[in-house]
mmCIF file of C-alpha atoms in Angstrom:
data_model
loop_
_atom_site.group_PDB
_atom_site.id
_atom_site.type_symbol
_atom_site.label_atom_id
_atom_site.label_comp_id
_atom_site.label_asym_id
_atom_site.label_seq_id
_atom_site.Cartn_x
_atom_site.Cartn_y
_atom_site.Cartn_z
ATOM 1 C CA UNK A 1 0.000 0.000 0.000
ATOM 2 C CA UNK A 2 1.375 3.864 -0.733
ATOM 3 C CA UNK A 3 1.815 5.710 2.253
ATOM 4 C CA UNK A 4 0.181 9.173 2.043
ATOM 5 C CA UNK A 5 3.451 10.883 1.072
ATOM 6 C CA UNK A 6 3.098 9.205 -2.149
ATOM 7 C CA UNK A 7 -0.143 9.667 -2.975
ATOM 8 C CA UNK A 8 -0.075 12.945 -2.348
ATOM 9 C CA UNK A 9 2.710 13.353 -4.579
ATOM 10 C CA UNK A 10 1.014 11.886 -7.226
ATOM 11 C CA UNK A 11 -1.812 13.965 -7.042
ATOM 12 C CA UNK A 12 0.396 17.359 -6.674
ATOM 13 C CA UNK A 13 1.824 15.771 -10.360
ATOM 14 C CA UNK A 14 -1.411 15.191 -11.531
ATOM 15 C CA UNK A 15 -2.327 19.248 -10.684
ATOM 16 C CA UNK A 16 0.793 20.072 -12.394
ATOM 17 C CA UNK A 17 0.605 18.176 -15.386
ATOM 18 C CA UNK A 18 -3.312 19.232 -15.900
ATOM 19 C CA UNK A 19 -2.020 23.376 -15.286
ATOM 20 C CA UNK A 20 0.812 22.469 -18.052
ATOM 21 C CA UNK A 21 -1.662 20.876 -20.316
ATOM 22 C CA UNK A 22 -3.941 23.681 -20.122
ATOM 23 C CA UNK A 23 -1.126 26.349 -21.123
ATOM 24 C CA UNK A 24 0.566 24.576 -23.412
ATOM 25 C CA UNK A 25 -3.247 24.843 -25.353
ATOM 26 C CA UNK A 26 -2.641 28.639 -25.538
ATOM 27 C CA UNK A 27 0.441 28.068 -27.952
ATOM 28 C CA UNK A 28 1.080 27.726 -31.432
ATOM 29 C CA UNK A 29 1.487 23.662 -32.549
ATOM 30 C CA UNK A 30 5.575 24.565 -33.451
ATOM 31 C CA UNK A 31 6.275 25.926 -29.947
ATOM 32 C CA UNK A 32 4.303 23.583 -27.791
ATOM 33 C CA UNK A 33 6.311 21.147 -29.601
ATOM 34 C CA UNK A 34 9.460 23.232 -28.672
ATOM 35 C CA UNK A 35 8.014 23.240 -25.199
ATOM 36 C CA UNK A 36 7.865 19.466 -25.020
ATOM 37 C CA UNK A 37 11.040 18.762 -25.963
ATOM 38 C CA UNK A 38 12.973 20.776 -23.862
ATOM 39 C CA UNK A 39 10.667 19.387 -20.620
ATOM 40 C CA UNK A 40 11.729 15.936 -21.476
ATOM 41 C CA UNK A 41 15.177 17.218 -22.062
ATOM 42 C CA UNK A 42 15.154 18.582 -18.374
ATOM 43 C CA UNK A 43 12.993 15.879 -16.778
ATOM 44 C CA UNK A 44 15.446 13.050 -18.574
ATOM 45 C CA UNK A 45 18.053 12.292 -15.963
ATOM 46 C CA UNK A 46 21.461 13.247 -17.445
ATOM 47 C CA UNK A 47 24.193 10.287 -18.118
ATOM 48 C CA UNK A 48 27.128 10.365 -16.325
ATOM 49 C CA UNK A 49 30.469 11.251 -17.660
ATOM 50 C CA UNK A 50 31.872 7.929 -18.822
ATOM 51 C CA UNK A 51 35.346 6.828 -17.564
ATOM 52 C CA UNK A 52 37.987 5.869 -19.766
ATOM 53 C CA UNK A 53 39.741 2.220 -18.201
ATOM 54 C CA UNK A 54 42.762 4.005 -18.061
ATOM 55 C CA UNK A 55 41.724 6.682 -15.625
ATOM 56 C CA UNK A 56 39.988 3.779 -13.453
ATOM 57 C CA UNK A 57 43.260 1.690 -13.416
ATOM 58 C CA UNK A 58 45.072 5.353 -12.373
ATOM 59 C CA UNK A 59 42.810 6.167 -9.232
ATOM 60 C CA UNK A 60 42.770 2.759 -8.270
ATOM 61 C CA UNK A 61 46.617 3.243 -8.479
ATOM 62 C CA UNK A 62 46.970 5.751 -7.020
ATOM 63 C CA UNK A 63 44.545 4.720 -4.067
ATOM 64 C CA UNK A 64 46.697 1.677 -2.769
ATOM 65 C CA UNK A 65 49.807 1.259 -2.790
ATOM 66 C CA UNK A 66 50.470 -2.128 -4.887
ATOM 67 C CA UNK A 67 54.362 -1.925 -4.777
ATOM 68 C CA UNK A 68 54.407 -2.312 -9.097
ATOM 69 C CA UNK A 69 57.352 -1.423 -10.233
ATOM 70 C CA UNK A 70 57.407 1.420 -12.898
ATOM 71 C CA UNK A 71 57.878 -1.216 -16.103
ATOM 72 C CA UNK A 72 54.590 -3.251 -14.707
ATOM 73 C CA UNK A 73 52.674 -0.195 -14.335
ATOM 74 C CA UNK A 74 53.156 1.257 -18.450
ATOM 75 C CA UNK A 75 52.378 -2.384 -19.027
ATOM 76 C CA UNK A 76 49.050 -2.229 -17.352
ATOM 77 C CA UNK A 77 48.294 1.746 -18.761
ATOM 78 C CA UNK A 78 49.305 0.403 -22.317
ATOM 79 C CA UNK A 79 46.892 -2.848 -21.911
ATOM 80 C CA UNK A 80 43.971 -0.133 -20.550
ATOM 81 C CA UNK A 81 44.992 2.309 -23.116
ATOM 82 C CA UNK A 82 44.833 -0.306 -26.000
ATOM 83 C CA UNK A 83 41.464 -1.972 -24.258
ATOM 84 C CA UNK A 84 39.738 1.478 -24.484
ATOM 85 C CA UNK A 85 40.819 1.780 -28.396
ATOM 86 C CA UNK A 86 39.547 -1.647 -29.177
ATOM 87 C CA UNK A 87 36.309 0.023 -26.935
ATOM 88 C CA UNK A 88 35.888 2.571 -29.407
ATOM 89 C CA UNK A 89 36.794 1.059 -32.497
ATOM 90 C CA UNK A 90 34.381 -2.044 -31.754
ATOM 91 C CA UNK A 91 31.743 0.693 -31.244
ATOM 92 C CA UNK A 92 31.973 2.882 -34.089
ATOM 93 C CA UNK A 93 30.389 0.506 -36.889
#
């Protein structure tokens, strides 16, 4: 069962979506549409920077000490550096 917080949240959405209907009626077709789209735009949750494997290998790095010594650690930034170009080039056909 919803506790009341949520069903009066719903209803407070359902008031706000019936006041936006209403003025969206007093515009022209091309800028409701405008409208729209930039509410979705704004109500869409925005994606989160994406994190190359080579950074994540670096902070992890640099979090702990692992006692690598210089040689292993280009190894392992060369394998993340050559995973993310395989990344990209597997997902640009």
């Amino acid at each position: 069962m919803k506790t009341n917080s949520e069903i009066q949240v719903k209803q407070e959405l359902d008031q706000c979506i019936v006041q936006m209907k209403n003025l969206l009626q007093q515009l022209e077709p091309a800028q409701r549409l405008t409208i729209v789209n930039e509410l979705m735009v704004r109500l869409i949750p925005s994606r989160n920077k994406l994190t190359s494997s080579s950074d994540k290998i670096n902070a992890r790095m640099n979090q702990q000490d692992q006692g690598l010594t210089k040689t292993q650690m280009q190894l392992i930034k060369k394998a993340s550096d050559d995973t993310d170009r395989l990344f990209d080039f597997d997902h640009r056909a």
